[in-house]
Tab-separated table of C-alpha atoms and ligand atoms in Angstrom:
chain	number	residue	atom	x	y	z
V	29	UNK	CA	60.659	117.556	77.801
V	30	UNK	CA	57.954	116.969	80.413
V	31	UNK	CA	57.846	113.628	80.466
V	32	UNK	CA	61.935	113.720	81.687
V	33	UNK	CA	60.914	115.299	84.483
V	34	UNK	CA	58.025	113.114	84.727
V	35	UNK	CA	59.984	109.749	84.903
V	36	UNK	CA	62.613	112.093	87.436
V	37	UNK	CA	60.034	112.056	89.963
V	38	UNK	CA	58.580	109.453	89.201
V	39	UNK	CA	62.363	108.025	89.982
V	40	UNK	CA	62.619	109.979	93.213
V	41	UNK	CA	59.184	108.605	94.557
V	42	UNK	CA	60.188	104.672	93.865
V	43	UNK	CA	63.684	105.173	95.470
V	44	UNK	CA	62.311	106.543	98.801
V	45	UNK	CA	59.373	104.740	98.951
V	46	UNK	CA	62.091	101.528	98.651
V	47	UNK	CA	64.183	102.784	101.416
V	48	UNK	CA	61.549	104.260	103.561
V	49	UNK	CA	60.110	100.951	103.312
V	50	UNK	CA	63.276	99.299	104.220
V	51	UNK	CA	64.320	101.333	107.340
V	52	UNK	CA	60.469	101.440	108.446
V	53	UNK	CA	59.705	97.272	108.514
V	54	UNK	CA	62.869	95.879	107.095
V	55	UNK	CA	60.899	94.894	103.737
V	56	UNK	CA	62.330	95.013	100.458
V	57	UNK	CA	59.872	96.217	97.366
V	58	UNK	CA	60.822	94.440	94.171
V	59	UNK	CA	59.673	95.764	90.730
V	60	UNK	CA	56.162	93.742	90.878
V	61	UNK	CA	55.239	96.104	94.202
V	62	UNK	CA	55.934	99.184	92.601
V	63	UNK	CA	54.625	98.261	89.672
V	64	UNK	CA	50.795	97.530	91.473
V	65	UNK	CA	51.078	100.968	93.353
V	66	UNK	CA	51.872	102.649	90.175
V	67	UNK	CA	48.128	101.759	89.168
V	68	UNK	CA	47.099	104.229	92.073
V	69	UNK	CA	49.919	106.821	91.519
V	70	UNK	CA	48.655	107.039	88.214
V	71	UNK	CA	44.917	107.817	88.749
V	72	UNK	CA	45.952	109.546	91.487
V	73	UNK	CA	48.391	111.930	89.308
V	74	UNK	CA	46.703	111.805	86.063
V	75	UNK	CA	47.527	115.187	84.961
V	76	UNK	CA	51.615	114.132	85.566
V	77	UNK	CA	52.373	110.837	84.822
V	78	UNK	CA	48.656	110.407	83.245
V	79	UNK	CA	50.689	111.542	79.657
V	80	UNK	CA	53.190	109.069	79.926
V	81	UNK	CA	53.191	105.963	78.033
V	82	UNK	CA	52.347	103.222	80.458
V	83	UNK	CA	55.239	100.976	79.271
V	84	UNK	CA	57.795	103.789	79.254
V	85	UNK	CA	56.754	104.268	83.083
V	86	UNK	CA	56.933	100.397	84.024
V	87	UNK	CA	60.571	100.465	82.079
V	88	UNK	CA	61.377	103.510	84.819
V	89	UNK	CA	60.522	101.321	87.590
V	90	UNK	CA	62.499	98.531	86.057
V	91	UNK	CA	65.528	100.884	85.578
V	92	UNK	CA	65.433	101.210	89.365
V	93	UNK	CA	64.895	97.429	90.214
V	94	UNK	CA	68.163	97.083	87.808
V	95	UNK	CA	70.577	99.487	89.775
V	96	UNK	CA	69.157	98.116	92.997
V	97	UNK	CA	70.065	94.652	91.639
V	98	UNK	CA	73.514	95.784	90.336
V	99	UNK	CA	74.495	97.434	93.629
V	100	UNK	CA	73.389	94.208	95.801
V	101	UNK	CA	75.553	91.882	92.570
V	102	UNK	CA	78.690	94.492	93.775
V	103	UNK	CA	78.861	95.761	90.081
V	104	UNK	CA	77.622	99.409	90.948
V	105	UNK	CA	77.543	101.715	93.705
V	106	UNK	CA	74.096	102.469	95.410
V	107	UNK	CA	71.271	104.148	93.395
V	108	UNK	CA	70.682	107.710	94.022
V	109	UNK	CA	68.515	110.412	93.411
V	110	UNK	CA	68.104	111.747	90.296
V	111	UNK	CA	68.561	115.975	89.762
V	112	UNK	CA	67.261	115.036	85.838
V	113	UNK	CA	66.692	111.883	83.790
V	114	UNK	CA	68.044	112.309	79.857
V	115	UNK	CA	66.664	109.432	78.755
V	116	UNK	CA	63.112	106.973	78.534
V	117	UNK	CA	62.715	103.878	76.758
V	118	UNK	CA	60.244	101.735	75.007
V	119	UNK	CA	60.571	98.484	75.668
V	120	UNK	CA	58.082	97.153	73.178
V	121	UNK	CA	58.095	99.190	70.553
V	122	UNK	CA	56.871	96.669	67.841
V	123	UNK	CA	53.119	96.938	69.514
V	124	UNK	CA	52.853	100.093	67.370
V	125	UNK	CA	53.832	102.639	69.639
V	126	UNK	CA	56.999	103.550	67.939
V	127	UNK	CA	56.799	104.024	64.411
V	128	UNK	CA	58.939	105.172	61.537
V	129	UNK	CA	57.639	106.461	58.536
V	130	UNK	CA	57.941	108.743	55.720
V	131	UNK	CA	56.911	112.475	55.458
V	132	UNK	CA	56.689	115.269	52.776
V	133	UNK	CA	59.706	115.953	51.024
V	134	UNK	CA	61.490	112.443	51.339
V	135	UNK	CA	61.597	113.187	55.125
V	136	UNK	CA	61.701	110.355	57.859
V	137	UNK	CA	59.243	110.559	60.994
V	138	UNK	CA	59.171	108.733	64.407
V	139	UNK	CA	55.599	108.515	65.818
V	140	UNK	CA	56.379	107.738	69.553
V	141	UNK	CA	52.907	107.278	71.299
V	142	UNK	CA	51.907	109.379	73.535
V	143	UNK	CA	54.825	112.153	72.587
V	144	UNK	CA	53.305	112.570	68.690
V	145	UNK	CA	55.318	112.750	65.450
V	146	UNK	CA	58.766	113.973	64.992
V	147	UNK	CA	61.243	114.825	61.847
V	148	UNK	CA	64.323	112.453	62.369
V	149	UNK	CA	67.135	111.969	60.626
V	150	UNK	CA	68.958	108.826	60.223
V	151	UNK	CA	72.521	108.453	60.654
V	152	UNK	CA	72.638	104.660	58.738
V	153	UNK	CA	70.010	102.604	57.111
V	154	UNK	CA	67.446	101.051	59.725
V	155	UNK	CA	68.115	96.783	58.643
V	156	UNK	CA	65.009	94.892	57.753
V	157	UNK	CA	63.296	93.041	61.037
V	158	UNK	CA	60.852	93.791	63.630
V	159	UNK	CA	61.539	96.978	65.684
V	160	UNK	CA	62.305	95.697	69.326
V	161	UNK	CA	62.711	99.032	71.794
V	162	UNK	CA	63.370	102.046	71.192
V	163	UNK	CA	65.144	104.805	73.519
V	164	UNK	CA	64.842	108.529	73.318
V	165	UNK	CA	67.504	110.686	75.074
V	166	UNK	CA	69.229	113.735	75.017
V	167	UNK	CA	72.879	114.464	74.928
V	168	UNK	CA	73.260	118.491	75.177
V	169	UNK	CA	71.108	120.033	73.319
V	170	UNK	CA	70.417	117.364	70.564
V	171	UNK	CA	67.713	114.147	70.946
V	172	UNK	CA	68.626	110.412	70.207
V	173	UNK	CA	66.399	107.743	68.658
V	174	UNK	CA	68.306	104.316	69.343
V	175	UNK	CA	66.349	101.636	67.910
V	176	UNK	CA	67.369	98.076	68.409
V	177	UNK	CA	65.656	95.905	65.664
V	178	UNK	CA	65.630	92.229	65.520
V	179	UNK	CA	67.269	90.936	62.743
V	180	UNK	CA	68.046	87.199	61.301
V	181	UNK	CA	70.996	85.778	63.119
V	182	UNK	CA	74.025	85.917	61.449
V	183	UNK	CA	75.570	82.315	60.747
V	184	UNK	CA	78.403	81.537	63.315
V	185	UNK	CA	81.514	80.096	61.636
V	186	UNK	CA	83.852	78.535	63.923
V	187	UNK	CA	86.916	79.777	63.300
V	188	UNK	CA	89.471	76.376	62.665
V	189	UNK	CA	92.336	77.606	61.210
V	190	UNK	CA	93.045	81.682	61.797
V	191	UNK	CA	95.201	82.887	58.613
V	192	UNK	CA	95.869	86.250	60.346
V	193	UNK	CA	96.188	86.346	63.432
V	194	UNK	CA	96.591	89.193	65.789
V	195	UNK	CA	97.065	90.030	69.842
V	196	UNK	CA	96.713	93.159	70.581
V	197	UNK	CA	97.669	94.971	73.961
V	198	UNK	CA	95.354	97.908	75.306
V	199	UNK	CA	97.935	100.849	76.914
V	200	UNK	CA	97.622	104.330	77.607
V	201	UNK	CA	101.040	105.826	75.728
V	202	UNK	CA	100.295	103.838	72.565
V	203	UNK	CA	96.216	102.701	72.830
V	204	UNK	CA	96.683	99.470	71.019
V	205	UNK	CA	100.161	97.549	70.564
V	206	UNK	CA	99.698	94.845	68.482
V	207	UNK	CA	101.617	91.384	67.869
V	208	UNK	CA	102.777	92.714	64.329
V	209	UNK	CA	104.648	95.371	65.739
V	210	UNK	CA	102.176	97.888	65.066
V	211	UNK	CA	101.362	100.282	67.662
V	212	UNK	CA	98.683	102.650	67.882
V	213	UNK	CA	98.793	106.518	69.643
V	214	UNK	CA	96.092	107.035	72.049
V	215	UNK	CA	94.436	109.994	70.283
V	216	UNK	CA	93.883	111.149	73.782
V	217	UNK	CA	90.564	113.321	72.977
V	218	UNK	CA	89.758	114.329	76.408
V	219	UNK	CA	92.819	115.784	77.287
V	220	UNK	CA	93.373	117.938	74.153
V	221	UNK	CA	89.414	119.373	75.308
V	222	UNK	CA	90.523	119.178	78.920
V	223	UNK	CA	90.492	122.901	78.610
V	224	UNK	CA	87.981	124.190	76.653
V	225	UNK	CA	85.684	122.011	79.092
V	226	UNK	CA	86.859	123.309	82.034
V	227	UNK	CA	86.567	126.949	80.959
V	228	UNK	CA	83.015	126.547	79.945
V	229	UNK	CA	82.228	124.372	83.446
V	230	UNK	CA	84.144	127.891	85.404
V	231	UNK	CA	81.904	130.009	83.388
V	232	UNK	CA	78.958	127.458	84.382
V	233	UNK	CA	79.638	127.509	88.263
V	234	UNK	CA	80.201	131.125	87.825
V	235	UNK	CA	76.409	131.833	87.465
V	236	UNK	CA	73.246	131.414	89.123
V	237	UNK	CA	71.652	128.143	89.403
V	238	UNK	CA	68.928	127.488	87.395
V	239	UNK	CA	68.561	130.968	85.662
V	240	UNK	CA	68.504	131.121	81.878
V	241	UNK	CA	71.768	132.248	81.050
V	242	UNK	CA	72.901	128.706	83.233
V	243	UNK	CA	70.960	126.855	81.186
V	244	UNK	CA	72.247	128.279	78.037
V	245	UNK	CA	76.082	127.610	79.499
V	246	UNK	CA	74.621	124.116	80.501
V	247	UNK	CA	74.379	122.934	77.060
V	248	UNK	CA	77.757	124.215	75.988
V	249	UNK	CA	79.253	121.644	78.700
V	250	UNK	CA	76.834	119.136	77.522
V	251	UNK	CA	78.588	120.106	73.636
V	252	UNK	CA	81.989	119.764	74.668
V	253	UNK	CA	81.420	116.396	76.406
V	254	UNK	CA	79.244	115.398	73.424
V	255	UNK	CA	81.587	116.187	71.143
V	256	UNK	CA	84.908	114.250	72.784
V	257	UNK	CA	82.152	111.138	73.406
V	258	UNK	CA	81.826	111.539	69.344
V	259	UNK	CA	85.237	111.342	68.826
V	260	UNK	CA	85.987	108.709	71.159
V	261	UNK	CA	83.163	106.332	69.599
V	262	UNK	CA	84.457	107.683	65.996
V	263	UNK	CA	88.177	106.333	66.353
V	264	UNK	CA	87.284	103.477	67.936
V	265	UNK	CA	84.638	102.559	65.080
V	266	UNK	CA	87.624	102.903	62.366
V	267	UNK	CA	90.215	101.237	64.660
V	268	UNK	CA	87.989	97.790	64.897
V	269	UNK	CA	86.961	97.874	61.643
V	270	UNK	CA	90.266	97.876	60.329
V	271	UNK	CA	91.123	95.113	62.478
V	272	UNK	CA	88.364	92.685	61.861
V	273	UNK	CA	88.498	93.593	58.161
V	274	UNK	CA	92.324	92.407	58.015
V	275	UNK	CA	92.241	89.479	61.138
V	276	UNK	CA	90.450	87.240	61.388
V	277	UNK	CA	91.397	86.111	64.642
V	278	UNK	CA	91.909	88.961	67.150
V	279	UNK	CA	93.042	88.015	71.065
V	280	UNK	CA	92.785	90.770	73.808
V	281	UNK	CA	93.574	90.371	77.991
V	282	UNK	CA	90.987	89.052	79.472
V	283	UNK	CA	91.513	92.047	82.228
V	284	UNK	CA	88.310	94.256	84.089
V	285	UNK	CA	88.452	97.717	83.557
V	286	UNK	CA	86.460	98.709	86.233
V	287	UNK	CA	89.016	99.289	88.927
V	288	UNK	CA	91.375	101.025	87.099
V	289	UNK	CA	88.433	103.440	85.861
V	290	UNK	CA	89.019	104.295	89.221
V	291	UNK	CA	92.356	104.731	90.119
V	292	UNK	CA	95.001	107.142	89.756
V	293	UNK	CA	94.837	107.065	85.708
V	294	UNK	CA	91.326	107.046	85.968
V	295	UNK	CA	90.880	110.010	83.501
V	296	UNK	CA	93.742	108.223	81.305
V	297	UNK	CA	91.856	105.114	80.915
V	298	UNK	CA	88.694	106.400	80.311
V	299	UNK	CA	89.747	108.500	77.067
V	300	UNK	CA	91.506	105.551	76.218
V	301	UNK	CA	88.066	103.847	75.754
V	302	UNK	CA	89.660	100.062	76.506
V	303	UNK	CA	86.343	98.866	76.872
V	304	UNK	CA	84.612	100.096	74.073
V	305	UNK	CA	87.631	98.879	71.642
V	306	UNK	CA	86.750	95.292	73.161
V	307	UNK	CA	83.077	95.578	72.968
V	308	UNK	CA	82.912	96.674	69.170
V	309	UNK	CA	86.213	94.010	68.109
V	310	UNK	CA	83.919	91.204	69.514
V	311	UNK	CA	80.607	92.123	67.258
V	312	UNK	CA	82.375	93.100	64.029
V	313	UNK	CA	84.551	89.959	64.326
V	314	UNK	CA	81.256	88.104	64.902
V	315	UNK	CA	80.044	89.358	62.062
V	316	UNK	CA	82.804	88.866	59.904
V	317	UNK	CA	83.206	85.709	61.078
V	318	UNK	CA	86.204	85.973	62.739
V	319	UNK	CA	87.295	84.707	66.320
V	320	UNK	CA	87.786	87.043	69.283
V	321	UNK	CA	89.629	85.839	71.986
V	322	UNK	CA	90.022	87.314	75.381
V	323	UNK	CA	92.876	85.638	77.432
V	324	UNK	CA	94.143	85.461	81.197
V	325	UNK	CA	96.103	88.683	81.831
V	326	UNK	CA	99.096	87.424	84.303
V	327	UNK	CA	102.272	87.322	82.953
V	328	UNK	CA	101.976	88.506	79.599
V	329	UNK	CA	104.387	91.495	80.232
V	330	UNK	CA	106.438	89.834	81.815
V	331	UNK	CA	107.332	86.839	79.525
V	332	UNK	CA	109.871	87.341	76.713
V	333	UNK	CA	107.230	86.362	73.822
V	334	UNK	CA	110.903	84.260	72.336
V	335	UNK	CA	111.746	82.160	74.969
V	336	UNK	CA	109.212	81.878	77.715
V	337	UNK	CA	111.366	83.197	80.295
V	338	UNK	CA	109.963	85.301	83.064
V	339	UNK	CA	111.929	88.896	83.205
V	340	UNK	CA	114.632	89.038	85.975
V	341	UNK	CA	114.170	91.427	87.318
V	342	UNK	CA	110.746	92.062	87.218
V	343	UNK	CA	110.026	95.005	84.895
V	344	UNK	CA	108.799	98.224	86.613
V	345	UNK	CA	105.945	100.684	84.518
V	346	UNK	CA	108.924	102.520	83.593
V	347	UNK	CA	110.644	100.081	81.384
V	348	UNK	CA	109.072	100.487	78.107
V	349	UNK	CA	111.621	98.008	76.689
V	350	UNK	CA	112.178	94.600	77.255
V	351	UNK	CA	115.675	92.648	76.994
V	352	UNK	CA	115.612	89.488	77.593
V	353	UNK	CA	119.157	87.160	78.215
V	354	UNK	CA	118.276	85.174	75.038
V	355	UNK	CA	119.068	88.548	73.294
V	356	UNK	CA	115.608	89.478	72.799
V	357	UNK	CA	114.406	93.242	72.904
V	358	UNK	CA	111.067	94.598	72.038
V	359	UNK	CA	109.061	97.464	72.753
V	360	UNK	CA	106.969	95.878	76.001
V	361	UNK	CA	103.934	96.356	74.610
V	362	UNK	CA	104.457	94.544	71.312
V	363	UNK	CA	106.411	92.134	73.791
V	364	UNK	CA	102.867	91.435	75.552
V	365	UNK	CA	100.548	91.088	72.668
V	366	UNK	CA	102.672	88.629	70.962
V	367	UNK	CA	102.175	86.705	74.168
V	368	UNK	CA	98.448	87.000	74.359
V	369	UNK	CA	98.362	85.683	70.752
V	370	UNK	CA	100.709	82.869	71.761
V	371	UNK	CA	98.346	82.012	74.820
V	372	UNK	CA	95.240	82.563	72.042
V	373	UNK	CA	96.174	80.005	69.699
V	374	UNK	CA	96.949	77.573	72.483
V	375	UNK	CA	93.874	78.078	73.743
V	376	UNK	CA	92.363	77.538	70.166
V	377	UNK	CA	94.536	74.508	69.472
V	378	UNK	CA	93.008	72.442	72.813
V	379	UNK	CA	89.534	72.915	70.909
V	380	UNK	CA	90.599	71.412	68.093
V	381	UNK	CA	93.068	68.441	66.530
V	382	UNK	CA	95.323	70.124	63.961
V	383	UNK	CA	96.821	73.286	64.337
V	384	UNK	CA	99.738	72.859	62.238
V	385	UNK	CA	99.204	76.137	59.556
V	386	UNK	CA	97.977	78.329	62.365
V	387	UNK	CA	102.315	77.647	63.356
V	388	UNK	CA	103.471	77.409	60.207
V	389	UNK	CA	101.398	80.923	59.687
V	390	UNK	CA	102.156	82.587	62.958
V	391	UNK	CA	106.058	81.755	62.765
V	392	UNK	CA	106.440	82.547	59.185
V	393	UNK	CA	104.630	86.071	59.359
V	394	UNK	CA	106.920	89.318	58.805
V	395	UNK	CA	106.119	89.970	62.551
V	396	UNK	CA	107.201	86.720	64.098
V	397	UNK	CA	110.968	87.465	62.914
V	398	UNK	CA	111.022	91.337	63.511
V	399	UNK	CA	112.316	91.140	67.174
V	400	UNK	CA	114.799	93.681	67.273
V	401	UNK	CA	113.950	97.040	66.385
V	402	UNK	CA	110.476	98.227	66.784
V	403	UNK	CA	110.175	102.552	67.248
V	404	UNK	CA	108.103	103.135	70.165
V	405	UNK	CA	105.967	105.660	69.051
V	406	UNK	CA	105.926	105.996	64.936
V	407	UNK	CA	103.587	108.428	63.422
V	408	UNK	CA	100.140	107.479	63.755
V	409	UNK	CA	98.908	107.906	60.269
V	410	UNK	CA	101.244	105.569	59.596
V	411	UNK	CA	99.971	102.973	62.203
V	412	UNK	CA	96.640	102.624	61.888
V	413	UNK	CA	95.502	99.963	59.208
V	414	UNK	CA	92.456	100.306	58.115
L	518	LIG	ZN1	113.803	85.385	75.334
C-alpha cells in the first residue's frame, strides 16, 4: 500500500531530523515541534504525504516520540530507520474517518478516510459502543483492521473469598504447572515449524533482493511467521479461558520476562508466550469477576510448599523433583506453583479480615493432599482443563 511507504519516508525523515538537531545544536526535538514542521512538509509534498489522512500522519510522529521516550526510560532499544512500515493507525475513528457498514449481499465494508471502502470479514461481532481507534496492519500477504471500541465499564468485584484459587508456575518443559497438580506441556509451535521457516528463509536469501521472485518468497516467509503467531494466540486463548472459567483467583509470579527473552533460552521463552498468557489471564479474570494476583518470585522454587523449609543444597536447573526432609516429594514446578498460591492467599488475607473459608477450601482441596506422586509430563490432551 502506497500510504505505508509514505509513512516509512516520514518516519525516516523525522528520525533523521531529531538525530541531526541533537548532533549539530544539542537540541532535542519533541512531538509538537515535529508536528509544526509537518505543515510545511505536507505543503511541499502534496503528491506524497498529501493523500494520507492527516491524523494518521500525526500518529506516525507520535509513534516515533513514544519510541524515543521508551528508550530514555530504558524499556526499549534506540529507535532505528525503518525499511518498511507495516501498519497505520486512525487515532480518532469516532470522528467519521472510519466507519463499518453493511454492503450488498450481507457483506461488511470498512470505510477508511483517504483510502476508500474495503470489504472485510469479522472474526467476532463488534460490541456496542463508540469506536476509538482503528489500526490497519499487514502480516505477510494478509491485511487486518484492529478496531478498539469504548464499551461500558465491566463492574469490578472484589474477590472476598476465593473458592477455587489456583497458582501457576510458568516454565519451558511444561508451559504451566498448576497448584492443582496439573501440568500443561509446552506446544513449541515455533520449534515445530522452525525447519520450514529456515527453508523458506534460505530460499529468500538466494533471490535477488527487490526482484519479483524475492517479493513472492518474502510473502511465504511472512506466512510462516503468521501461522506460528496464530497458533500461539489460539492456544493461549483456549488455555486462559479454561482457567478463567474454572477458577476465581489466579496467581502468577511477578517476573520480568524481557531480560530472559534476550538470554540463552530466548527462543524457547518467546515460543512459550509467558507474557501473553499473563496478559490474557489478567483481562479475562477481570471480565469474569475473578482476581488476578502476581506475587514475588524470590524463593518459590527453593521452598517446600508443605513445611516452608528451604532446599539444602539448593535445587539446580537440572533437578526436576523437589525432595524435602519432611518427606515431601513433588515435581519442582508444581511445588513452586503451590508456593505462589500460598503467597497470593497471604496477600489477599492482609486485605481482608476473615479468610478462614479460603484456608479451609485450600487445605481440603484434593490437590492439597496429593503430594507424593505427580507425573512429570502426562499426555497433553488430559492436562488442559477447558
Ligand atoms: Zn518440607
